[in-house]
DNA sequence: CTGTTAGCGCATTCAT
DNA sequence: ATGAATGCGCTAACAG
């Protein structure tokens, strides 16, 4: 392994000079910097991050925190896309990405604690937003750690958020149905999880309904994720046969609804869901629409924010109906 | 920050003794170990991984390498489940997980190189298997790095694999259709990506067809992921109206086919796909089946292997038709 | 603009 | 069974 000492010797300078040159410190003349960097490159020099991190008291790592979810959860797709966005910002900064997961809240917290207290990680991105979250609370008490939350602002202790405008997204989705299909009896459905983003989308839906002065259908269908709700869903659909458009807060639920409707009445119903995912481009059905929330952009903006010098920030990533 | 020196002082022993005690070194009496560990715990001592790693010349990190894929790729779900499996094995070993991604082969390789040469990571898990892969080739040349590949063995330089038996999975899937639906004209469809695992499943399919002495339908339908193949698919379906069962090498393709068939002929066709994903438990359709490949188990076994003392290993994770 | 030196926290060799 | 001393590779304070 070639160390900075070897580089210094080869360049006939002191280690500190080599160190500064390699870190582009302006205290070293541009000429020397170029020369030393070239020598280092020729020798195949690579920093030892452990040594560097130890010396700096901080790791070149961004901790990416996943929500506590089960195997097979479909939301997962969204999360990977966010990671991809984060990843884009890391390489130029010489940072890497570590992941914290857990099967329970405590397990997750414990992983995050190790990241802060043992691995000296000071930058985190949470791929979820949750009220009274143990992880968020822990991070907010730690000095010198900066964390960015992707999702609805729910916690006054958190200074950095990246989010879509879910109210506007719900509004746009609803207007889209009315404009495109002339729908007058639009139904809003959501999961029974009480996610904040679903509530926001419903608010947007309500605003649009009011503005358009059309009929709002009852929306208290709480489909349970991952269970078989066939009977319940079918009877629900039959009781709402007058509906001519559906805004689904959750893409999988919208998809399920769409399929059952088609099966029950043997015809399509216009459905619009949120989140983009390749599934929909392969449906091959023109009545199935999607508000693309650009998860990769969410991740990318979060990464930018976690490196910015600001003391607070709230980035809104635009969506697109299609 | 409380360091090992503080612990040593508090316990009235030398730093070296404290270090050994905290690492459960048998050279320290059990009594001293217990006493020192208790003191450390009371003081809230935490190892500094950077210091430890620097000293040992190796990081307590497992690098998890993603294939080069685009945003919105549905395979993503499978990958996250594998990560979850890996994660299970890490905490007890005091290891953490870093992720390498890239938009191109070279970008990915560059990230992995940084992990080995800069971050001193010696253990890797590849979430994909690919012939002539730059990353695999790089890793195989590095001393003291151990990597486990999840997928079909394709590279003689790789000593550790974890995989499903995809031939058997294809065989079982086909037999399942015949047994359950008495299908006699079974179609096998795959993507146009030439993935090794798809070819294996097709072999299994062929074996089953031969053994059952039933009709094998032509299977050269190369659906392109993420594109609109509606016209092509519909004409293909119409040309194969005698088919009474489908084995789809790729879950999304199977799903697409299922939907189009239903739309075209206004009735279901039995379909069986691979990979588990919550989607299918919500289809609410009894004709849609899945061979569960247990991605989380794949990840978990890979993690075990990357920590084992063996010099080579090939683990097969069983599947289950349902 | 550059060099000397100390120190980050820990593991380990060598001594006792 | 335990302690003292050295070094891992790098940065930064201080000195010139």
XYZ file of C-alpha atoms (C1' of nucleotides) in Angstrom:
676
model
C 0.000 0.000 0.000
C 1.384 3.374 -0.953
C 0.878 5.950 1.778
C 1.018 9.697 1.845
C 4.494 9.373 3.297
C 5.662 7.561 0.173
C 4.190 10.307 -1.956
C 5.918 12.958 0.135
C 9.240 11.201 -0.200
C 8.871 10.753 -3.916
C 7.950 14.394 -4.344
C 10.686 15.440 -1.964
C 8.354 17.401 0.304
C 7.075 17.014 3.841
C 4.036 14.860 4.582
C 2.030 17.873 5.597
C 2.725 19.470 2.254
C 1.703 16.330 0.485
C -1.450 16.157 2.578
C -2.377 19.722 1.795
C -1.568 19.337 -1.866
C -3.761 16.264 -2.137
C -6.584 18.104 -0.443
C -6.224 21.085 -2.744
C -5.339 23.394 0.084
C -4.727 26.902 -1.308
C -1.821 27.316 1.070
C 0.171 25.203 -1.368
C 1.138 26.793 -4.660
C -0.885 25.639 -7.607
C 2.269 24.420 -9.230
C 3.254 22.202 -6.309
C -0.274 20.902 -6.002
C -0.338 19.822 -9.625
C 3.058 18.255 -9.370
C 2.336 16.326 -6.189
C -1.083 15.185 -7.345
C 0.440 13.866 -10.521
C 3.118 11.972 -8.636
C 0.501 10.520 -6.315
C -1.573 9.413 -9.246
C 1.381 7.817 -10.964
C 2.267 5.930 -7.816
C -1.310 4.691 -7.514
C -1.830 6.443 -4.210
C -5.210 6.084 -2.479
C -6.293 7.750 0.737
C -6.951 5.475 3.628
C -10.378 6.654 4.684
C -10.113 5.069 8.094
C -7.009 7.085 8.861
C -8.481 10.229 7.408
C -11.740 9.809 9.250
C -9.983 9.087 12.506
C -7.912 12.170 12.131
C -10.890 14.343 11.258
C -13.191 12.799 13.829
C -15.829 12.328 11.166
C -16.583 9.742 8.480
C -17.038 10.299 4.777
C -20.267 8.382 4.950
C -23.910 9.293 4.528
C -26.243 7.074 6.519
C -29.407 6.213 4.624
C -32.174 5.085 6.930
C -34.962 2.807 5.764
C -38.337 2.625 7.455
C -39.241 -0.493 9.357
C -41.085 -2.585 6.786
C -41.522 -6.184 5.905
C -40.084 -8.341 3.178
C -42.009 -8.018 -0.063
C -43.273 -4.541 0.571
C -43.991 -2.814 -2.666
C -42.993 0.618 -1.416
C -39.481 -0.705 -1.701
C -39.217 0.329 -5.301
C -39.655 3.906 -4.315
C -36.876 3.613 -1.781
C -34.325 2.217 -4.176
C -35.003 5.013 -6.588
C -34.374 7.481 -3.794
C -31.089 5.747 -3.022
C -30.103 6.049 -6.621
C -30.710 9.771 -6.426
C -28.627 10.052 -3.268
C -25.862 8.065 -4.900
C -25.499 10.579 -7.700
C -24.350 13.250 -5.281
C -21.871 11.141 -3.372
C -19.032 10.191 -5.711
C -17.977 13.765 -6.538
C -17.808 14.452 -2.823
C -15.812 11.316 -2.105
C -18.549 10.049 0.141
C -20.072 6.601 0.382
C -23.478 5.381 1.461
C -24.242 3.174 4.431
C -27.662 1.727 5.036
C -29.539 1.285 8.285
C -32.436 -1.152 8.384
C -34.295 -2.911 11.106
C -37.126 -5.304 11.715
C -38.275 -3.285 14.704
C -38.015 0.306 15.868
C -35.480 -0.563 18.527
C -33.344 -2.583 16.196
C -33.281 0.275 13.716
C -32.475 2.789 16.418
C -29.661 0.634 17.650
C -28.157 0.497 14.161
C -28.360 4.247 13.813
C -26.795 4.764 17.220
C -23.850 2.639 16.188
C -23.490 4.749 13.060
C -23.294 7.964 15.029
C -21.393 6.854 18.113
C -19.073 4.254 16.656
C -18.709 4.940 12.954
C -18.698 8.712 13.488
C -21.222 9.336 10.766
C -22.534 12.888 10.835
C -24.877 12.994 7.865
C -28.117 11.104 7.508
C -31.006 10.855 5.122
C -34.259 9.337 6.348
C -36.306 7.752 3.599
C -39.479 8.207 5.607
C -41.224 10.704 7.808
C -42.954 9.646 10.970
C -44.257 11.405 14.012
C -42.621 10.633 17.349
C -39.997 8.578 15.639
C -37.293 7.225 17.936
C -34.623 7.570 15.289
C -35.462 11.167 14.480
C -35.531 12.017 18.135
C -32.156 10.445 18.731
C -30.562 12.242 15.810
C -31.927 15.593 16.880
C -30.130 15.310 20.212
C -26.726 14.625 18.681
C -24.350 17.507 18.156
C -22.778 17.903 14.761
C -25.087 15.480 13.078
C -27.213 16.717 10.260
C -30.135 14.750 8.979
C -32.564 15.323 6.155
C -36.019 13.809 6.176
C -37.782 12.842 2.977
C -41.486 13.294 3.485
C -44.061 15.487 5.176
C -42.716 17.782 7.895
C -44.149 16.404 11.107
C -41.508 17.189 13.670
C -40.550 20.677 14.780
C -37.104 19.475 15.820
C -36.178 18.598 12.251
C -34.591 21.387 10.233
C -34.271 19.762 6.822
C -36.996 18.317 4.673
C -37.379 17.246 1.092
C -40.841 16.510 -0.113
C -43.377 16.600 -2.878
C -46.301 18.954 -2.628
C -48.764 16.218 -1.910
C -51.708 18.553 -1.521
C -51.083 19.976 -4.957
C -50.462 16.482 -6.329
C -53.881 15.368 -5.078
C -55.417 18.495 -6.509
C -53.780 18.062 -9.905
C -54.685 14.404 -10.091
C -58.334 15.141 -9.459
C -58.491 17.997 -11.935
C -56.792 15.795 -14.480
C -59.563 13.226 -14.282
C -62.243 15.851 -14.617
C -60.527 17.538 -17.535
C -59.584 14.359 -19.391
C -62.578 12.122 -18.728
C -65.166 14.631 -17.654
C -65.513 12.606 -14.465
C -68.200 13.928 -12.135
C -68.267 11.280 -9.439
C -64.700 10.892 -8.331
C -63.704 8.552 -5.556
C -60.647 8.935 -3.372
C -59.246 5.797 -1.796
C -56.361 5.326 0.534
C -54.774 2.701 2.702
C -55.613 2.249 6.353
C -52.112 3.258 7.382
C -52.806 6.909 8.035
C -49.651 7.988 6.278
C -49.331 11.726 6.312
C -48.812 11.917 2.589
C -52.096 10.173 1.984
C -53.923 12.671 4.129
C -52.287 15.518 2.236
C -53.331 14.062 -1.086
C -56.856 13.752 0.160
C -56.845 17.419 1.130
C -55.828 18.291 -2.408
C -58.565 16.046 -3.693
C -61.128 17.808 -1.529
C -60.029 21.231 -2.700
C -60.387 20.184 -6.311
C -63.800 18.685 -5.726
C -64.981 21.866 -4.073
C -63.587 24.036 -6.796
C -65.103 21.932 -9.547
C -68.394 21.731 -7.682
C -68.699 18.060 -8.467
C -69.705 15.098 -6.389
C -67.315 13.705 -3.828
C -67.777 10.030 -3.146
C -67.323 8.514 0.258
C -63.757 7.419 0.699
C -63.620 5.404 3.847
C -62.424 2.255 2.182
C -59.485 1.096 4.232
C -57.822 -1.611 2.239
C -55.343 -3.541 4.240
C -51.988 -4.009 2.583
C -51.035 -7.562 1.855
C -54.308 -9.130 2.847
C -57.027 -10.530 0.729
C -59.842 -8.033 0.678
C -61.614 -9.452 -2.341
C -65.106 -9.808 -0.926
C -65.058 -6.498 0.808
C -63.694 -4.745 -2.244
C -66.199 -6.272 -4.636
C -69.189 -5.346 -2.546
C -67.733 -1.890 -2.112
C -67.336 -1.515 -5.846
C -70.869 -2.693 -6.507
C -72.173 -0.137 -4.042
C -70.368 2.609 -5.952
C -71.186 1.750 -9.513
C -71.901 5.393 -10.269
C -68.288 6.347 -9.767
C -66.558 7.497 -12.947
C -63.052 8.193 -11.760
C -60.705 7.172 -8.952
C -57.843 8.945 -7.251
C -55.856 6.401 -5.256
C -53.478 7.643 -2.589
C -51.444 4.521 -2.877
C -50.401 3.110 -6.210
C -50.913 -0.517 -5.310
C -54.372 0.120 -3.996
C -55.285 2.028 -7.098
C -54.026 -0.806 -9.168
C -55.986 -3.389 -7.234
C -59.126 -1.305 -7.501
C -58.636 -0.879 -11.225
C -58.349 -4.632 -11.734
C -61.366 -5.490 -9.638
C -63.487 -2.879 -11.289
C -62.628 -4.239 -14.684
C -63.434 -7.729 -13.499
C -66.701 -6.707 -11.874
C -68.172 -4.480 -14.586
C -66.174 -5.740 -17.526
C -65.017 -2.269 -18.474
C -62.332 0.187 -17.529
C -62.533 3.046 -15.124
C -60.116 5.972 -15.198
C -57.707 5.671 -12.294
C -54.866 7.894 -11.266
C -52.307 6.931 -8.681
C -49.143 8.385 -7.199
C -45.525 7.311 -7.370
C -43.919 6.236 -10.540
C -42.965 2.713 -11.117
C -42.338 0.717 -14.156
C -45.443 -1.322 -13.569
C -47.574 1.401 -15.000
C -45.696 1.902 -18.192
C -46.365 -1.761 -18.851
C -50.049 -1.786 -18.059
C -50.721 -0.845 -21.653
C -53.960 0.724 -20.562
C -54.666 4.305 -21.390
C -57.094 4.779 -18.543
C -54.498 4.116 -15.914
C -52.575 7.223 -14.979
C -49.898 8.202 -12.595
C -48.581 11.273 -10.837
C -44.858 10.818 -11.075
C -43.224 12.008 -7.874
C -39.634 11.553 -9.066
C -38.255 9.571 -6.158
C -34.730 9.822 -7.527
C -34.994 13.605 -7.437
C -36.157 13.400 -3.838
C -33.047 11.458 -2.959
C -30.798 13.721 -4.914
C -32.134 16.895 -3.332
C -31.855 15.314 0.090
C -28.210 14.568 -0.567
C -27.554 18.107 -1.714
C -29.202 19.418 1.400
C -27.233 17.188 3.710
C -24.061 18.745 2.328
C -25.223 22.345 2.130
C -24.099 25.057 4.523
C -27.591 26.251 5.328
C -28.966 25.911 8.806
C -32.375 24.872 7.610
C -34.057 23.971 4.355
C -37.238 22.694 2.793
C -37.052 21.541 -0.793
C -40.164 20.745 -2.784
C -39.702 18.402 -5.721
C -42.262 19.010 -8.476
C -44.499 16.215 -9.711
C -45.896 15.486 -13.122
C -49.204 13.995 -14.207
C -49.030 11.505 -17.004
C -16.356 11.070 23.880
C -15.232 8.353 26.245
C -12.245 6.452 24.898
C -10.656 3.181 25.799
C -8.092 5.160 27.763
C -10.841 6.539 29.991
C -12.108 3.049 30.590
C -8.625 1.823 31.448
C -8.128 4.640 33.908
C -11.481 4.070 35.541
C -10.792 0.353 35.852
C -7.258 1.036 36.996
C -5.679 -1.122 34.326
C -3.507 -0.487 31.285
C -4.998 0.424 27.941
C -3.862 -2.846 26.458
C -5.685 -4.747 29.158
C -8.822 -2.748 28.575
C -8.575 -3.386 24.856
C -8.194 -7.103 25.350
C -10.968 -7.233 27.899
C -13.365 -5.440 25.587
C -12.508 -7.834 22.786
C -13.043 -10.858 24.997
C -9.451 -11.929 24.691
C -8.907 -15.100 26.763
C -5.544 -13.796 27.863
C -7.470 -11.656 30.329
C -9.095 -13.443 33.251
C -12.815 -13.849 32.958
C -13.245 -11.882 36.146
C -11.322 -8.882 34.824
C -13.143 -9.061 31.531
C -16.520 -8.916 33.199
C -15.473 -6.113 35.490
C -13.960 -3.978 32.739
C -16.838 -4.562 30.349
C -19.269 -3.488 33.019
C -17.332 -0.333 33.738
C -17.145 0.451 30.030
C -20.858 -0.007 29.689
C -21.590 2.201 32.673
C -19.398 4.923 31.265
C -21.180 4.702 27.951
C -18.064 3.633 26.110
C -18.315 3.036 22.371
C -15.546 1.812 20.090
C -14.388 4.221 17.473
C -14.627 2.092 14.357
C -12.329 4.344 12.390
C -9.567 3.880 14.918
C -10.198 0.191 15.197
C -10.316 -0.288 11.448
C -7.166 1.723 10.934
C -5.376 -0.336 13.484
C -6.571 -3.612 12.026
C -6.139 -2.570 8.427
C -9.658 -3.688 7.626
C -13.148 -2.210 7.916
C -16.152 -3.663 9.702
C -18.201 -3.112 6.583
C -19.844 -5.384 4.068
C -20.114 -3.831 0.636
C -23.398 -4.642 -1.087
C -23.184 -4.161 -4.828
C -26.245 -3.397 -6.930
C -26.460 -4.145 -10.621
C -26.484 -1.251 -13.035
C -30.175 -0.567 -13.576
C -32.416 2.363 -14.192
C -34.795 4.272 -11.991
C -38.167 2.594 -11.765
C -36.916 -0.905 -12.354
C -39.251 -3.381 -10.803
C -36.532 -5.875 -9.924
C -35.681 -3.411 -7.201
C -38.090 -5.042 -4.811
C -36.133 -8.229 -4.985
C -32.932 -6.411 -4.193
C -34.250 -4.707 -1.113
C -35.458 -7.996 0.244
C -31.991 -9.406 -0.249
C -30.532 -6.449 1.626
C -32.889 -7.120 4.470
C -31.607 -10.652 4.637
C -28.015 -9.473 4.667
C -28.843 -6.998 7.378
C -30.012 -9.719 9.725
C -26.526 -11.198 9.906
C -24.646 -7.963 10.421
C -25.608 -6.539 13.803
C -24.466 -9.551 15.861
C -21.087 -9.317 14.112
C -20.810 -5.577 14.666
C -20.703 -4.994 10.960
C -22.486 -2.401 8.881
C -23.600 -2.337 5.288
C -22.377 -0.013 2.572
C -23.964 0.150 -0.832
C -22.329 0.530 -4.219
C -24.460 1.669 -7.131
C -23.744 3.135 -10.486
C -25.414 4.355 -13.623
C -22.765 2.733 -15.779
C -20.360 -0.175 -15.442
C -17.376 2.089 -15.028
C -19.081 4.247 -12.441
C -19.985 1.170 -10.443
C -16.487 -0.239 -10.737
C -15.032 3.022 -9.580
C -17.229 2.975 -6.490
C -16.195 -0.563 -5.679
C -12.539 0.266 -6.157
C -12.864 3.079 -3.658
C -14.427 0.650 -1.210
C -11.527 -1.761 -1.455
C -8.590 0.581 -1.837
C -9.719 3.504 0.278
C -12.297 2.255 2.734
C -10.451 -1.023 3.264
C -13.548 -3.111 2.842
C -12.751 -6.796 2.485
C -16.183 -8.382 2.238
C -18.644 -7.963 -0.597
C -21.967 -9.315 -1.690
C -23.012 -8.916 -5.315
C -26.763 -8.819 -5.812
C -26.385 -9.990 -9.388
C -24.455 -12.453 -11.473
C -23.055 -11.482 -14.833
C -20.488 -12.923 -17.177
C -17.328 -10.916 -17.826
C -18.335 -8.437 -15.198
C -15.753 -5.728 -14.550
C -16.578 -5.604 -10.858
C -16.259 -9.335 -10.341
C -13.001 -9.363 -12.218
C -11.599 -6.561 -10.139
C -12.581 -8.193 -6.864
C -11.060 -11.512 -7.860
C -7.655 -9.875 -8.269
C -7.630 -8.308 -4.827
C -5.903 -10.130 -2.017
C -7.793 -10.574 1.200
C -11.113 -9.632 -0.278
C -13.888 -12.144 -0.171
C -16.996 -11.722 -2.263
C -20.169 -13.725 -2.575
C -22.272 -13.647 -5.713
C -26.028 -14.097 -5.599
C -27.122 -15.789 -8.773
C -26.081 -18.368 -11.329
C -22.408 -19.386 -11.251
C -20.962 -17.993 -14.463
C -17.393 -17.183 -13.548
C -14.770 -19.738 -12.654
C -12.816 -17.175 -10.655
C -15.619 -16.773 -8.146
C -15.497 -19.115 -5.160
C -18.742 -18.257 -3.400
C -22.251 -18.409 -4.737
C -25.740 -18.327 -3.327
C -28.554 -19.193 -5.636
C -31.925 -20.776 -6.177
C -32.177 -23.918 -8.216
C -33.723 -22.196 -11.173
C -33.885 -25.312 -13.316
C -35.874 -27.085 -10.640
C -37.988 -23.987 -10.104
C -38.915 -23.941 -13.780
C -39.644 -27.638 -13.634
C -41.817 -27.360 -10.553
C -43.713 -24.387 -11.917
C -44.588 -26.240 -15.089
C -45.622 -29.387 -13.274
C -47.737 -27.319 -10.980
C -49.772 -25.952 -13.869
C -50.307 -29.372 -15.339
C -51.284 -30.866 -12.023
C -53.531 -28.038 -10.889
C -55.164 -26.961 -14.147
C -54.530 -29.951 -16.328
C -52.829 -27.583 -18.764
C -51.663 -29.275 -21.946
C -50.468 -26.325 -23.991
C -48.114 -24.465 -21.795
C -46.232 -21.394 -22.927
C -42.951 -20.185 -21.529
C -42.194 -16.509 -21.882
C -39.145 -14.555 -20.907
C -37.659 -11.130 -21.348
C -35.217 -10.289 -24.087
C -32.436 -9.722 -21.606
C -30.870 -13.157 -21.775
C -30.479 -13.366 -18.030
C -28.944 -16.628 -17.015
C -31.659 -17.387 -14.521
C -34.283 -17.109 -17.231
C -32.449 -19.603 -19.379
C -32.204 -21.994 -16.435
C -35.915 -21.740 -15.776
C -36.598 -22.452 -19.386
C -34.476 -25.592 -19.168
C -36.550 -26.750 -16.244
C -39.665 -25.959 -18.227
C -38.414 -28.039 -21.143
C -37.616 -30.995 -18.903
C -41.104 -30.923 -17.448
C -42.721 -30.674 -20.861
C -40.728 -33.652 -22.076
C -41.521 -35.672 -19.010
C -45.214 -34.884 -19.189
C -45.279 -35.510 -22.916
C -47.405 -32.448 -23.507
C -47.245 -29.695 -26.048
C -44.597 -27.024 -25.760
C -45.580 -23.715 -27.233
C -43.151 -21.480 -29.006
C -41.605 -19.079 -26.580
C -39.701 -16.555 -28.599
C -41.676 -13.619 -27.345
C -39.085 -11.084 -26.310
C -40.959 -8.421 -24.401
C -38.894 -5.373 -23.845
C -38.935 -4.086 -20.316
C -40.386 -0.662 -19.879
C -41.611 -0.216 -23.401
C -45.066 -0.355 -24.802
C -45.449 -3.681 -26.516
C -49.242 -3.638 -26.629
C -49.794 -4.304 -30.298
C -47.157 -6.940 -30.545
C -48.389 -8.655 -27.423
C -52.016 -8.672 -28.466
C -51.311 -10.163 -31.862
C -49.056 -12.707 -30.209
C -51.796 -13.662 -27.782
C -54.341 -14.012 -30.545
C -51.973 -16.278 -32.412
C -51.727 -18.507 -29.365
C -55.325 -18.748 -28.283
C -54.935 -22.477 -27.714
C -52.545 -21.915 -24.835
C -53.944 -22.984 -21.463
C -51.143 -22.112 -19.095
C -48.184 -19.762 -18.909
C -44.849 -19.970 -17.134
C -43.257 -16.539 -17.116
C -39.561 -16.237 -16.374
C -40.031 -12.737 -15.186
C -42.807 -11.758 -12.826
C -43.627 -8.479 -14.475
C -43.852 -10.028 -17.892
C -46.127 -12.728 -16.566
C -48.280 -10.127 -14.988
C -48.507 -8.101 -18.163
C -49.384 -11.173 -20.156
C -52.059 -12.158 -17.660
C -53.694 -8.764 -17.909
C -53.656 -8.653 -21.686
C -55.010 -12.128 -21.974
C -57.868 -11.277 -19.729
C -58.564 -8.170 -21.732
C -58.323 -9.956 -25.065
C -60.366 -13.051 -24.334
C -62.352 -11.813 -21.398
C -61.328 -14.740 -19.244
C -58.454 -15.802 -17.049
C -55.524 -17.954 -17.932
C -53.432 -19.745 -15.314
C -50.105 -17.999 -14.971
C -47.170 -18.785 -12.753
C -44.255 -16.436 -12.263
C -41.101 -16.295 -10.188
C -40.001 -14.023 -7.377
C -42.261 -13.132 -4.579
C -43.599 -9.733 -4.208
C -46.531 -8.356 -2.424
C -48.204 -7.515 -5.668
C -49.349 -11.048 -6.104
C -50.924 -11.508 -2.761
C -53.093 -8.571 -3.701
C -54.094 -9.692 -7.137
C -56.976 -11.483 -5.533
C -56.986 -13.859 -8.447
C -56.647 -17.544 -7.852
C -55.233 -18.273 -11.272
C -52.190 -16.179 -10.717
C -49.393 -18.121 -9.002
C -45.876 -17.542 -7.942
C -42.742 -19.497 -7.190
C -41.405 -17.784 -4.126
C -37.613 -17.599 -4.301
C -37.143 -16.129 -0.828
C -34.883 -13.226 -1.677
C -34.314 -12.437 1.978
C -32.949 -15.934 2.493
C -30.625 -15.438 -0.448
C -29.238 -12.330 1.196
C -28.961 -13.963 4.566
C -27.069 -16.985 3.273
C -24.765 -14.738 1.297
C -23.946 -12.845 4.466
C -23.251 -16.039 6.357
C -20.964 -17.181 3.587
C -19.045 -13.951 3.464
C -18.164 -14.464 7.118
C -17.495 -18.185 7.040
C -14.036 -19.713 7.196
C -14.499 -21.949 4.201
C -12.449 -21.429 1.091
C -15.342 -22.010 -1.234
C -19.062 -22.515 -1.008
C -22.256 -22.833 -3.005
C -25.525 -22.484 -1.154
C -28.853 -23.332 -2.760
C -31.903 -21.656 -1.273
C -35.073 -23.696 -1.746
C -38.131 -22.238 -3.456
C -41.802 -22.816 -2.912
C -44.712 -22.907 -5.305
C -47.848 -21.153 -4.161
C 4.791 28.811 0.881
C 6.597 24.692 3.335
C 8.462 21.659 7.288
C 8.298 19.615 12.152
C 5.679 17.451 15.339
C 1.928 15.873 17.987
C -2.091 13.291 18.237
C -6.676 11.023 16.627
C -8.277 5.811 19.278
C -7.119 1.421 19.135
C -4.507 -3.248 18.721
C -0.437 -5.541 19.474
C 4.422 -6.808 20.168
C 7.434 -7.354 23.608
C 8.431 -7.272 28.098
C 7.547 -8.545 33.017
C -2.210 -12.299 33.784
C -1.056 -7.626 32.857
C 1.646 -3.250 31.425
C 4.616 -0.057 28.423
C 5.601 1.301 24.115
C 5.068 1.462 19.106
C 2.572 2.213 14.955
C -1.602 2.224 11.745
C -2.117 6.799 7.906
C -3.533 11.059 8.077
C -4.493 16.164 9.485
C -3.493 20.376 11.732
C -1.387 23.410 14.979
C 2.705 25.674 15.269
C 7.001 27.229 13.546
C 9.734 29.252 10.207
